[in-house]
């Protein structure tokens, strides 16, 4: 729409973007956050509103020269705004992020699925928060803080942001403005190189956040960083139900077992869509889903992030997770398909 079109400025009731189907989003704007981090403003092609909770993500199908790949990117924008979403993407090795930086320009489209995920204050409620991030892991925290500011939530939060240099701090100027709207927000930038550099470790974290045990700790960043934060939080006395993390680190996915010729096949049924496919007992359900060409949001593929958490209506699985699902969720019937292998025929709520 042009600026001269009254509908571009007015408000009207719009239908909701369906989170369970793939659909195109149109790029409406692009701007650089740092030298290698770029934000993309995306809106639905039909004007429908995108409803999401702060901390959720969307899965994007990216058509690269080497073929289509799927990647998850956190929605960085405020959940109080539904006219479009923002994703903030760091250019990294591999085809996906570089292809976005090079080709996703205003007017271009990209296919998306979601919003999905249970990371953030809705799933991890608390009176006080410690938001501990590294690199582009700050994006879900930005959504939380932007949402709090837009909705007038006086959140008590410490944002600890680790980046290589001050110039690599994503949204540093905006965070300074958010502090004016969120008087209890404490921002602690930690550069790891240059003047004022520090090494993020347990000693530093506990000295900077001495009341960590009293806070709900949410962490997002590279895998080794999250392992350090998780251990630090545990040693500081943070209960497991007050610690959450999210990562879209694709550097070391779980090694998949190649099905033996005599491996027994089990059927997996998606109850809502009616799709049925086979999964060998030696193969994860997520791998079988991908092989069947069906959508199921996922990220770490190691049973840590909880992205692919799905309700199991019937059947038995063997599951070896790394903290991405709580025991009470398992007791209710949820599984992580990325680390679950079928022992019987399975019916999932998909």
mmCIF file of C-alpha atoms in Angstrom, residues 32-33 69 79 83 87 101 114 123 138 149 185-186 225 243 275 284 302 304 314 349-350:
data_model
loop_
_atom_site.group_PDB
_atom_site.id
_atom_site.type_symbol
_atom_site.label_atom_id
_atom_site.label_comp_id
_atom_site.label_asym_id
_atom_site.label_seq_id
_atom_site.Cartn_x
_atom_site.Cartn_y
_atom_site.Cartn_z
ATOM 1 C CA UNK A 32 21.078 -3.453 9.167
ATOM 2 C CA UNK A 33 21.560 -3.867 12.905
ATOM 3 C CA UNK A 69 16.091 -25.677 3.476
ATOM 4 C CA UNK A 79 3.720 -9.319 20.385
ATOM 5 C CA UNK A 83 0.567 -5.805 11.438
ATOM 6 C CA UNK A 87 13.159 -11.397 12.254
ATOM 7 C CA UNK A 101 20.709 -11.353 3.286
ATOM 8 C CA UNK A 114 3.983 -20.780 12.618
ATOM 9 C CA UNK A 123 5.656 -20.607 29.296
ATOM 10 C CA UNK A 138 19.090 -11.514 22.090
ATOM 11 C CA UNK A 149 6.982 -1.684 26.903
ATOM 12 C CA UNK A 185 15.287 -2.997 33.250
ATOM 13 C CA UNK A 186 19.033 -3.391 33.812
ATOM 14 C CA UNK A 225 27.357 -20.752 26.029
ATOM 15 C CA UNK A 243 15.097 -22.044 33.842
ATOM 16 C CA UNK A 275 -1.214 -37.981 7.019
ATOM 17 C CA UNK A 284 13.700 -40.679 15.024
ATOM 18 C CA UNK A 302 18.952 -32.839 20.224
ATOM 19 C CA UNK A 304 17.068 -29.532 24.264
ATOM 20 C CA UNK A 314 -1.436 -43.205 21.403
ATOM 21 C CA UNK A 349 -1.633 -34.391 17.320
ATOM 22 C CA UNK A 350 -0.474 -32.765 14.076
#
